mmCIF file of C-alpha atoms and ligand atoms in Angstrom:
data_model
loop_
_atom_site.group_PDB
_atom_site.id
_atom_site.type_symbol
_atom_site.label_atom_id
_atom_site.label_comp_id
_atom_site.label_asym_id
_atom_site.label_seq_id
_atom_site.Cartn_x
_atom_site.Cartn_y
_atom_site.Cartn_z
ATOM 1 C CA MET S 1 10.542 -7.656 1.653
ATOM 2 C CA LEU S 2 8.033 -4.901 2.423
ATOM 3 C CA LYS S 3 7.223 -4.234 6.075
ATOM 4 C CA PHE S 4 3.732 -3.487 7.304
ATOM 5 C CA ILE S 5 2.480 -0.856 9.748
ATOM 6 C CA GLY S 6 -1.024 -2.260 9.467
ATOM 7 C CA SER S 7 -2.396 -5.213 7.530
ATOM 8 C CA GLY S 8 -6.150 -5.073 8.029
ATOM 9 C CA SER S 9 -9.153 -4.089 5.967
ATOM 10 C CA ALA S 10 -11.099 -0.863 6.575
ATOM 11 C CA PHE S 11 -13.014 -2.224 9.586
ATOM 12 C CA ASN S 12 -10.267 -4.403 11.029
ATOM 13 C CA THR S 13 -9.381 -2.141 13.949
ATOM 14 C CA LYS S 14 -7.155 -4.790 15.508
ATOM 15 C CA LEU S 15 -4.699 -5.056 12.617
ATOM 16 C CA GLY S 16 -5.068 -1.431 11.478
ATOM 17 C CA ASN S 17 -5.340 -0.063 7.978
ATOM 18 C CA ASN S 18 -3.205 -1.762 5.389
ATOM 19 C CA SER S 19 0.033 0.159 4.849
ATOM 20 C CA ALA S 20 3.494 -1.011 3.808
ATOM 21 C CA TYR S 21 6.872 0.650 4.023
ATOM 22 C CA TYR S 22 10.494 0.168 3.049
ATOM 23 C CA LYS S 23 13.495 2.135 4.274
ATOM 24 C CA VAL S 24 16.802 2.776 2.520
ATOM 25 C CA GLY S 25 19.249 4.986 4.389
ATOM 26 C CA ASN S 26 17.492 8.248 5.198
ATOM 27 C CA GLN S 27 14.670 7.637 2.686
ATOM 28 C CA MET S 28 11.403 5.859 3.298
ATOM 29 C CA LEU S 29 8.810 4.526 0.909
ATOM 30 C CA LEU S 30 5.289 4.383 2.330
ATOM 31 C CA ILE S 31 2.332 2.812 0.567
ATOM 32 C CA ASP S 32 -0.957 4.468 1.579
ATOM 33 C CA CYS S 33 -1.640 6.323 4.811
ATOM 34 C CA GLY S 34 -5.052 5.272 6.119
ATOM 35 C CA SER S 35 -7.003 6.675 9.042
ATOM 36 C CA ASN S 36 -4.955 5.081 11.838
ATOM 37 C CA ILE S 37 -1.544 4.995 10.139
ATOM 38 C CA PHE S 38 -0.138 8.380 11.175
ATOM 39 C CA HIS S 39 -0.834 7.485 14.803
ATOM 40 C CA ARG S 40 1.047 4.197 14.447
ATOM 41 C CA ILE S 41 3.969 5.807 12.608
ATOM 42 C CA LYS S 42 4.407 8.366 15.362
ATOM 43 C CA GLU S 43 3.867 6.039 18.323
ATOM 44 C CA ASN S 44 6.425 3.593 16.930
ATOM 45 C CA ASN S 45 9.057 6.178 16.022
ATOM 46 C CA LEU S 46 9.124 5.009 12.436
ATOM 47 C CA LEU S 47 10.551 8.282 11.123
ATOM 48 C CA GLU S 48 13.717 8.106 13.165
ATOM 49 C CA GLY S 49 16.694 8.798 10.874
ATOM 50 C CA ILE S 50 14.416 9.476 7.893
ATOM 51 C CA GLU S 51 14.834 12.704 5.937
ATOM 52 C CA HIS S 52 12.541 12.154 3.003
ATOM 53 C CA ILE S 53 9.352 10.118 2.651
ATOM 54 C CA HIS S 54 7.914 8.962 -0.667
ATOM 55 C CA VAL S 55 4.219 8.124 -0.267
ATOM 56 C CA LEU S 56 2.536 6.046 -2.963
ATOM 57 C CA ILE S 57 -1.264 6.278 -2.963
ATOM 58 C CA THR S 58 -3.350 3.461 -4.433
ATOM 59 C CA HIS S 59 -6.769 5.157 -4.099
ATOM 60 C CA THR S 60 -8.712 7.618 -1.960
ATOM 61 C CA HIS S 61 -10.785 5.390 0.352
ATOM 62 C CA ALA S 62 -10.320 6.629 3.924
ATOM 63 C CA ASP S 63 -8.562 3.457 5.057
ATOM 64 C CA HIS S 64 -5.846 4.356 2.509
ATOM 65 C CA VAL S 65 -5.610 8.150 2.802
ATOM 66 C CA GLY S 66 -7.456 9.065 6.027
ATOM 67 C CA SER S 67 -4.425 10.363 7.931
ATOM 68 C CA LEU S 68 -2.297 11.505 4.987
ATOM 69 C CA ALA S 69 -2.893 15.197 5.706
ATOM 70 C CA ASP S 70 -2.009 14.766 9.406
ATOM 71 C CA PHE S 71 1.131 12.930 8.363
ATOM 72 C CA ILE S 72 2.198 15.656 5.905
ATOM 73 C CA PHE S 73 1.531 18.458 8.404
ATOM 74 C CA TYR S 74 3.449 16.579 11.089
ATOM 75 C CA CYS S 75 6.443 16.045 8.782
ATOM 76 C CA TYR S 76 6.354 19.705 7.766
ATOM 77 C CA TYR S 77 6.165 21.179 11.254
ATOM 78 C CA CYS S 78 7.624 18.567 13.599
ATOM 79 C CA HIS S 79 9.984 16.297 11.683
ATOM 80 C CA GLY S 80 13.287 17.423 10.208
ATOM 81 C CA GLU S 81 13.808 21.060 9.421
ATOM 82 C CA MET S 82 10.824 23.155 10.526
ATOM 83 C CA ALA S 83 8.573 24.294 7.659
ATOM 84 C CA LYS S 84 10.539 22.469 4.962
ATOM 85 C CA PRO S 85 8.618 19.894 2.905
ATOM 86 C CA ASN S 86 10.018 16.377 3.182
ATOM 87 C CA VAL S 87 7.136 14.298 1.828
ATOM 88 C CA SER S 88 6.523 13.509 -1.851
ATOM 89 C CA VAL S 89 3.161 11.998 -2.724
ATOM 90 C CA TYR S 90 2.837 9.908 -5.886
ATOM 91 C CA SER S 91 -0.406 8.737 -7.443
ATOM 92 C CA ALA S 92 -1.888 7.982 -10.833
ATOM 93 C CA TYR S 93 -3.098 11.104 -12.620
ATOM 94 C CA ASP S 94 -6.825 10.473 -12.060
ATOM 95 C CA VAL S 95 -6.583 9.812 -8.304
ATOM 96 C CA LYS S 96 -7.823 13.063 -6.781
ATOM 97 C CA ILE S 97 -5.093 13.464 -4.242
ATOM 98 C CA GLU S 98 -4.499 17.206 -4.790
ATOM 99 C CA GLU S 99 -8.199 17.925 -4.232
ATOM 100 C CA LEU S 100 -8.251 15.757 -1.139
ATOM 101 C CA LEU S 101 -5.190 17.465 0.340
ATOM 102 C CA ALA S 102 -6.440 20.929 -0.661
ATOM 103 C CA ILE S 103 -9.632 20.558 1.374
ATOM 104 C CA ASN S 104 -7.421 19.501 4.263
ATOM 105 C CA GLY S 105 -5.495 22.757 3.903
ATOM 106 C CA ILE S 106 -2.368 21.393 2.293
ATOM 107 C CA MET S 107 -0.773 23.289 -0.576
ATOM 108 C CA PRO S 108 1.267 21.245 -3.029
ATOM 109 C CA GLY S 109 4.780 22.623 -3.293
ATOM 110 C CA VAL S 110 4.538 24.149 0.170
ATOM 111 C CA GLN S 111 3.895 21.419 2.752
ATOM 112 C CA CYS S 112 4.613 18.537 0.366
ATOM 113 C CA PHE S 113 5.417 17.673 -3.228
ATOM 114 C CA ILE S 114 2.873 15.946 -5.431
ATOM 115 C CA LYS S 115 3.859 13.826 -8.418
ATOM 116 C CA LYS S 116 1.119 12.695 -10.779
ATOM 117 C CA CYS S 117 2.002 9.566 -12.724
ATOM 118 C CA GLN S 118 0.680 8.167 -15.995
ATOM 119 C CA SER S 119 -0.616 4.650 -15.500
ATOM 120 C CA ASP S 120 1.416 1.791 -16.979
ATOM 121 C CA THR S 121 4.490 4.001 -17.080
ATOM 122 C CA GLN S 122 7.568 3.285 -15.017
ATOM 123 C CA TYR S 123 8.991 6.099 -12.882
ATOM 124 C CA THR S 124 12.332 6.064 -11.121
ATOM 125 C CA LEU S 125 12.457 7.293 -7.540
ATOM 126 C CA ASN S 126 15.915 7.526 -6.091
ATOM 127 C CA PHE S 127 16.075 3.939 -4.812
ATOM 128 C CA CYS S 128 13.281 2.148 -6.671
ATOM 129 C CA LYS S 129 11.141 2.018 -9.787
ATOM 130 C CA VAL S 130 7.378 2.447 -9.581
ATOM 131 C CA LEU S 131 4.531 1.754 -11.977
ATOM 132 C CA PHE S 132 0.825 2.274 -11.298
ATOM 133 C CA GLU S 133 -1.605 -0.108 -12.955
ATOM 134 C CA ARG S 134 -5.412 0.211 -12.759
ATOM 135 C CA SER S 135 -7.023 -2.380 -10.462
ATOM 136 C CA SER S 136 -10.559 -3.687 -10.237
ATOM 137 C CA HIS S 137 -12.105 -2.338 -7.033
ATOM 138 C CA VAL S 138 -15.113 0.042 -6.931
ATOM 139 C CA LYS S 139 -16.833 2.069 -9.635
ATOM 140 C CA GLU S 140 -16.935 5.356 -7.672
ATOM 141 C CA ILE S 141 -13.194 6.095 -7.627
ATOM 142 C CA PRO S 142 -10.131 4.917 -9.565
ATOM 143 C CA SER S 143 -7.923 2.420 -7.782
ATOM 144 C CA TYR S 144 -4.444 1.214 -8.607
ATOM 145 C CA SER S 145 -2.031 -1.625 -8.112
ATOM 146 C CA ILE S 146 1.673 -0.850 -7.901
ATOM 147 C CA GLU S 147 4.578 -2.621 -9.520
ATOM 148 C CA LEU S 148 7.762 -1.921 -7.610
ATOM 149 C CA SER S 149 11.333 -2.719 -8.379
ATOM 150 C CA ILE S 150 13.677 -2.512 -5.400
ATOM 151 C CA ASP S 151 17.160 -4.034 -5.070
ATOM 152 C CA ASP S 152 16.699 -6.312 -8.100
ATOM 153 C CA LYS S 153 13.448 -7.651 -6.651
ATOM 154 C CA LEU S 154 10.218 -7.217 -8.537
ATOM 155 C CA ILE S 155 7.182 -6.701 -6.335
ATOM 156 C CA TYR S 156 3.505 -6.536 -7.224
ATOM 157 C CA TYR S 157 1.228 -4.837 -4.697
ATOM 158 C CA THR S 158 -2.399 -5.203 -5.724
ATOM 159 C CA GLY S 159 -3.841 -2.391 -3.617
ATOM 160 C CA ASP S 160 -7.570 -3.021 -3.235
ATOM 161 C CA THR S 161 -8.814 -5.399 -5.882
ATOM 162 C CA ASN S 162 -11.284 -8.196 -6.493
ATOM 163 C CA TYR S 163 -9.388 -9.580 -9.450
ATOM 164 C CA LEU S 164 -5.980 -11.017 -10.196
ATOM 165 C CA LYS S 165 -4.764 -10.514 -13.735
ATOM 166 C CA GLU S 166 -3.745 -13.549 -15.756
ATOM 167 C CA SER S 167 0.001 -12.845 -15.706
ATOM 168 C CA LEU S 168 0.031 -12.756 -11.907
ATOM 169 C CA ARG S 169 -1.473 -16.191 -11.460
ATOM 170 C CA ASN S 170 1.801 -17.708 -12.587
ATOM 171 C CA PRO S 171 4.046 -14.844 -11.514
ATOM 172 C CA LYS S 172 7.327 -15.916 -13.110
ATOM 173 C CA VAL S 173 8.868 -12.457 -13.147
ATOM 174 C CA PHE S 174 7.684 -11.363 -9.709
ATOM 175 C CA ASP S 175 9.501 -12.184 -6.506
ATOM 176 C CA PHE S 176 6.708 -11.054 -4.189
ATOM 177 C CA VAL S 177 2.989 -10.592 -4.830
ATOM 178 C CA TYR S 178 1.139 -8.762 -2.053
ATOM 179 C CA VAL S 179 -2.554 -9.363 -2.529
ATOM 180 C CA ASP S 180 -5.749 -7.948 -1.006
ATOM 181 C CA THR S 181 -7.372 -11.057 0.488
ATOM 182 C CA CYS S 182 -10.434 -11.545 2.672
ATOM 183 C CA LYS S 183 -12.572 -14.218 4.237
ATOM 184 C CA ALA S 184 -15.792 -12.504 3.132
ATOM 185 C CA ASP S 185 -16.980 -14.236 0.007
ATOM 186 C CA TYR S 186 -20.068 -13.018 -1.810
ATOM 187 C CA GLU S 187 -21.182 -11.900 -5.243
ATOM 188 C CA GLY S 188 -20.168 -8.296 -5.848
ATOM 189 C CA ASN S 189 -17.351 -8.285 -3.266
ATOM 190 C CA VAL S 190 -14.881 -5.483 -4.066
ATOM 191 C CA HIS S 191 -12.042 -7.446 -2.455
ATOM 192 C CA LEU S 192 -10.596 -10.834 -3.362
ATOM 193 C CA SER S 193 -11.711 -13.743 -1.196
ATOM 194 C CA LEU S 194 -9.270 -16.443 -0.117
ATOM 195 C CA ARG S 195 -11.523 -18.941 -1.884
ATOM 196 C CA LYS S 196 -11.259 -17.029 -5.157
ATOM 197 C CA LEU S 197 -7.499 -16.551 -4.746
ATOM 198 C CA SER S 198 -7.102 -20.299 -4.214
ATOM 199 C CA GLU S 199 -9.028 -20.961 -7.407
ATOM 200 C CA LEU S 200 -6.852 -18.574 -9.390
ATOM 201 C CA VAL S 201 -3.406 -19.543 -8.098
ATOM 202 C CA SER S 202 -2.147 -23.101 -8.283
ATOM 203 C CA PRO S 203 -0.463 -24.568 -5.173
ATOM 204 C CA ASP S 204 2.979 -24.500 -6.853
ATOM 205 C CA GLU S 205 2.850 -20.706 -7.213
ATOM 206 C CA ARG S 206 1.492 -19.761 -3.806
ATOM 207 C CA SER S 207 4.785 -19.301 -1.954
ATOM 208 C CA LYS S 208 5.292 -15.946 -3.717
ATOM 209 C CA PHE S 209 1.928 -14.645 -2.516
ATOM 210 C CA TRP S 210 1.469 -12.579 0.631
ATOM 211 C CA CYS S 211 -2.097 -11.962 1.813
ATOM 212 C CA MET S 212 -2.703 -8.461 3.172
ATOM 213 C CA HIS S 213 -5.647 -6.101 3.868
ATOM 214 C CA VAL S 214 -7.300 -9.029 5.665
ATOM 215 C CA ASP S 215 -10.730 -8.759 7.291
ATOM 216 C CA GLU S 216 -11.565 -9.770 10.853
ATOM 217 C CA GLY S 217 -12.937 -13.148 9.804
ATOM 218 C CA PHE S 218 -9.728 -14.009 7.943
ATOM 219 C CA ASP S 219 -8.129 -17.221 9.160
ATOM 220 C CA ARG S 220 -4.333 -16.898 8.925
ATOM 221 C CA GLN S 221 -3.840 -20.590 9.498
ATOM 222 C CA GLU S 222 -6.246 -21.548 6.740
ATOM 223 C CA ALA S 223 -4.342 -19.340 4.270
ATOM 224 C CA GLU S 224 -0.983 -20.738 5.385
ATOM 225 C CA THR S 225 -2.242 -24.310 5.144
ATOM 226 C CA LEU S 226 -3.254 -23.535 1.565
ATOM 227 C CA GLY S 227 0.360 -22.479 0.897
ATOM 228 C CA PHE S 228 -0.012 -18.690 0.967
ATOM 229 C CA ASN S 229 1.950 -16.335 3.225
ATOM 230 C CA VAL S 230 0.195 -13.750 5.358
ATOM 231 C CA VAL S 231 1.907 -10.472 6.214
ATOM 232 C CA THR S 232 2.406 -9.537 9.857
ATOM 233 C CA ASN S 233 2.442 -6.111 11.452
ATOM 234 C CA GLU S 234 5.860 -4.756 12.327
ATOM 235 C CA PHE S 235 4.733 -3.157 15.579
ATOM 236 C CA LEU S 236 2.818 -4.565 18.497
ATOM 237 C CA THR S 237 2.073 -1.240 20.126
ATOM 238 C CA PHE S 238 -0.515 1.111 18.740
HETATM 239 ZN ZN1 ZN L 301 -10.687 0.504 -1.055
#
């Protein structure tokens, strides 16, 4: 359903930062824009035919927002009509995206639009519905999961998390669950290990789950043998 520019964790340079997208006509939805994502978007011509980009931000770790300012400046100056904003950034109200962009020299309303969302409240974008829900990640900054409704499909995108809420373990209403999964498995891990995911989700439910944000030690085959899916990057060239 969603396509991925990168599917790796912060230090997984091979798979790139985790970032998903979905295109409808001349509109594009982008989830997060980590340090190496702008580069990959540009090198792979992903903006071709796109006139407006809706960027959903889960949290402000660099592997999720590191190239957001570059991306916005590029769209403002080099994509579409010169000096006309064509990016809207959406985040939960307590994610400090305005501050982050301000220190990068971006003025909301000038180079981009910023939409602050209440958590647990559904918002309608022109081709989908979006809801931010607090996730369990780190104590320093707020982090969110995203519930998305596109084309009658209900999608849950965990963002960074080390926990899977009860209702997702038997995800009757969801068609796709994209989940932060890693090989690393230790007490205090801020991501969800494949071992823990396997304990939480019964084999019958696993076909709806798509592992993403995987670390370098992650074994795709092991996850697939357990019955989970693993996302793949859309582009081979970086
Ligand atoms: Zn994170």
